[in-house]
Amino acid sequence: MHNIALLRLQMNHLVTQARQDLHSLSVMNDQSDQSQILQRLWDTVSTMHFISEMLANQASMPGYYVLPAPTLLPQQNGTTNQTSIPPITPLPNQTLPPPNQRQFTIEELATYDGKNGRPAYVAVDGVVYDVTNNRAWAAATHFGLTAGKDYTAEFQSCHAGQQSILATLPIEGSLT
Amino acid sequence: MEQPILPPESLTNEAIAARLTTTADKKQREGLIKKRNLVYLELNGCSGNIISLLNGQNPTFEYTLHSLVNLRYSNSLMASEGEQATEKLIDVLDEDFILAVEGAVALKDEGLYNVIGSWNDQPLTGLQAAQMLGERASHILAVGACATHGGVSAAKPNPSESVSLQDVLPDRNMIKLPGCPVHPDWFLGTLAHLLLYGEPETDNLGRPLMFYSTLIHDRCPRRPFFDRGIFAEKLGDKTCLFKLGCRGPVTRTDCPTRQWNGSVNWPIGDDTPCIGCSQFGFPDAMAPFISFDTTRVVKDE
Ligand code: HEM
Ligand code: SF4
């Protein structure tokens, strides 16, 4: 029940945040700042929704242990005059070990197809990347491509000059 | 800039659209805007967009027809048939008109895979109509997936050799309204904007920013579940639908806030993944629409 107290605290914090944002919105004229505050308000409401679902879940299942999420919830900054709002950091990557130097053959790579709970890997320029939880690779597929293959040519033709995309992906090893 | 509208004035989608409609109506009565001719051409498609438009609420489709435009031609809605219908199409050519096109343009056998009528006892193909009207229209709206990028009509193996409207009118500027079907507000709102204020601001793919600027994933109520890696395993689960193949993270529309069928609900709100119907390349590039084998662990595989 210790968790319920924490969730409640978090919820109250979000309510305060939302009220403050509503107030800021009602007094400000600058359109560009407005859209940032609206985005944060939206995120706040979504997080409140999430917490209320979690509480409802716990209420309907006595003894059910809530995920140790409260410490992981985004730390909202209470000030409204900041210029940028930190995005919510996705969790999956946070616990990843340092870059892996595993060697993959093309056959081994083919087994990382994202099916049946397996991770989804793709190779570009000899480097094997993890796209399991990348937003653009839902269900281990991306614009007609399926995970587990070497897509050096496809990356060149579709994302030429967008090396920054690769820089965001966790590296799993290299292709031999 | 005018004073922003603040609560308690209603900020629901309907209220905002109703305000726009009322403004348009008022301006028209004051003679500030003039009704313009609209040709709504249906080519190689399923007529899904015109059906979606009939579902429009603010403005309604009737309102659009009575007060905003003179609908001079519509394959589905006009009373005339045969060559009499085609005659109406030919008559508009010498006047000022806005052209809206739904459906792709079939190229195979000089367009004979899509015949929309006849003229002088000859079949009039969609290809001929698109070129003839496209060259003369003052503004062009490509409506729905097929007209904007080929869509379902151009999906593999594409037996009719269908292409987008832009492919047959490479030099014309057009506003693109992808979607399968288009949301009534996206079309009627763009049309109202065109009449009231001129062409709306678009992105580099020609889509009006007022409807297509934001990633579904960035406004999705299930985003907190995505960020915490809590995923649905089957249709009906209330968490993030990413592992089932949700295309919300690559599709830009305002579905999460606007919703469908009179703002009643939308796919993710009804526990089914976004299939990316408004992304260029749909449906092939967005396939598979649903995958169950990503989360389900099969022991004796
Ligand atoms: C068939 C070729 C491909 C096409 C048509 C394609 C298309 C796209 C598009 C349109 C987006 C942007 C989505 C949006 O934000 O609106 C995107 C993002 C992305 N693509 Fe591709 N892509 C292709 C190949 C690849 C390959 C081979 C990779 C392998 C690593 C890849 C990795 C990514 C990633 C990681 C993103 C997300 C980028 C971000 O976080 O902003 N794509 N792709
Ligand atoms: S349901 Fe789809 S759009 Fe919503 S958060 Fe999950 S992946 Fe993103």
mmCIF file of C-alpha atoms in Angstrom, chain A residues 65-146:
data_model
loop_
_atom_site.group_PDB
_atom_site.id
_atom_site.type_symbol
_atom_site.label_atom_id
_atom_site.label_comp_id
_atom_site.label_asym_id
_atom_site.label_seq_id
_atom_site.Cartn_x
_atom_site.Cartn_y
_atom_site.Cartn_z
ATOM 1 C CA TYR A 65 1.781 -5.449 -6.615
ATOM 2 C CA VAL A 66 2.020 -2.273 -8.698
ATOM 3 C CA LEU A 67 5.063 -1.866 -10.874
ATOM 4 C CA PRO A 68 7.795 0.037 -9.141
ATOM 5 C CA ALA A 69 7.020 2.838 -11.558
ATOM 6 C CA PRO A 70 6.824 5.943 -9.384
ATOM 7 C CA THR A 71 10.559 6.465 -9.282
ATOM 8 C CA LEU A 72 10.658 6.131 -13.034
ATOM 9 C CA LEU A 73 7.889 8.612 -13.792
ATOM 10 C CA PRO A 74 9.185 11.719 -15.519
ATOM 11 C CA GLN A 75 10.317 14.462 -13.231
ATOM 12 C CA GLN A 76 8.222 17.401 -14.327
ATOM 13 C CA ASN A 77 9.844 20.753 -13.934
ATOM 14 C CA GLY A 78 7.543 23.209 -12.231
ATOM 15 C CA THR A 79 8.818 26.362 -13.875
ATOM 16 C CA THR A 80 6.960 27.683 -16.876
ATOM 17 C CA ASN A 81 9.582 30.032 -18.253
ATOM 18 C CA GLN A 82 11.979 27.360 -19.448
ATOM 19 C CA THR A 83 12.510 27.266 -23.201
ATOM 20 C CA SER A 84 12.405 23.531 -23.786
ATOM 21 C CA ILE A 85 10.499 20.737 -22.161
ATOM 22 C CA PRO A 86 12.494 17.565 -21.585
ATOM 23 C CA PRO A 87 10.932 14.623 -23.411
ATOM 24 C CA ILE A 88 9.935 11.563 -21.446
ATOM 25 C CA THR A 89 12.872 9.194 -21.702
ATOM 26 C CA PRO A 90 11.841 5.757 -22.942
ATOM 27 C CA LEU A 91 12.768 3.118 -20.417
ATOM 28 C CA PRO A 92 13.865 0.161 -22.533
ATOM 29 C CA ASN A 93 17.252 1.591 -23.425
ATOM 30 C CA GLN A 94 18.196 2.736 -19.979
ATOM 31 C CA THR A 95 19.259 -0.636 -18.663
ATOM 32 C CA LEU A 96 21.171 -1.711 -21.764
ATOM 33 C CA PRO A 97 24.742 -2.843 -21.229
ATOM 34 C CA PRO A 98 27.536 -0.953 -22.998
ATOM 35 C CA PRO A 99 27.878 -1.550 -26.775
ATOM 36 C CA ASN A 100 28.038 -5.203 -27.566
ATOM 37 C CA GLN A 101 30.777 -6.558 -29.771
ATOM 38 C CA ARG A 102 29.119 -9.774 -30.748
ATOM 39 C CA GLN A 103 29.790 -11.139 -34.248
ATOM 40 C CA PHE A 104 26.716 -12.122 -36.264
ATOM 41 C CA THR A 105 26.588 -14.236 -39.382
ATOM 42 C CA ILE A 106 23.755 -13.369 -41.765
ATOM 43 C CA GLU A 107 22.005 -16.594 -40.683
ATOM 44 C CA GLU A 108 22.254 -15.668 -37.014
ATOM 45 C CA LEU A 109 20.942 -12.209 -37.784
ATOM 46 C CA ALA A 110 17.935 -13.804 -39.503
ATOM 47 C CA THR A 111 16.801 -15.323 -36.206
ATOM 48 C CA TYR A 112 16.447 -11.857 -34.649
ATOM 49 C CA ASP A 113 13.242 -11.213 -36.519
ATOM 50 C CA GLY A 114 11.191 -9.848 -33.631
ATOM 51 C CA LYS A 115 8.834 -12.836 -33.652
ATOM 52 C CA ASN A 116 7.698 -14.895 -30.663
ATOM 53 C CA GLY A 117 9.224 -12.571 -28.157
ATOM 54 C CA ARG A 118 12.674 -12.473 -29.848
ATOM 55 C CA PRO A 119 14.427 -9.124 -30.300
ATOM 56 C CA ALA A 120 14.415 -7.394 -33.699
ATOM 57 C CA TYR A 121 17.835 -6.582 -35.199
ATOM 58 C CA VAL A 122 18.820 -5.079 -38.550
ATOM 59 C CA ALA A 123 22.247 -4.483 -40.064
ATOM 60 C CA VAL A 124 23.454 -1.354 -41.877
ATOM 61 C CA ASP A 125 27.065 -1.016 -43.134
ATOM 62 C CA GLY A 126 28.162 -4.079 -41.172
ATOM 63 C CA VAL A 127 26.799 -2.874 -37.834
ATOM 64 C CA VAL A 128 23.927 -4.739 -36.169
ATOM 65 C CA TYR A 129 21.347 -2.472 -34.533
ATOM 66 C CA ASP A 130 18.491 -3.221 -32.167
ATOM 67 C CA VAL A 131 15.142 -1.871 -33.416
ATOM 68 C CA THR A 132 12.960 -3.927 -31.044
ATOM 69 C CA ASN A 133 11.515 -0.904 -29.287
ATOM 70 C CA ASN A 134 12.110 1.744 -31.937
ATOM 71 C CA ARG A 135 8.876 3.623 -32.522
ATOM 72 C CA ALA A 136 9.154 3.404 -36.315
ATOM 73 C CA TRP A 137 9.569 -0.395 -36.247
ATOM 74 C CA ALA A 138 6.227 -1.513 -34.793
ATOM 75 C CA ALA A 139 5.852 -5.298 -34.837
ATOM 76 C CA ALA A 140 9.438 -5.515 -36.214
ATOM 77 C CA THR A 141 8.353 -4.116 -39.597
ATOM 78 C CA HIS A 142 9.161 -0.777 -41.210
ATOM 79 C CA PHE A 143 7.783 0.429 -44.561
ATOM 80 C CA GLY A 144 7.617 -3.083 -45.970
ATOM 81 C CA LEU A 145 10.923 -4.239 -44.425
ATOM 82 C CA THR A 146 11.023 -7.040 -41.833
#
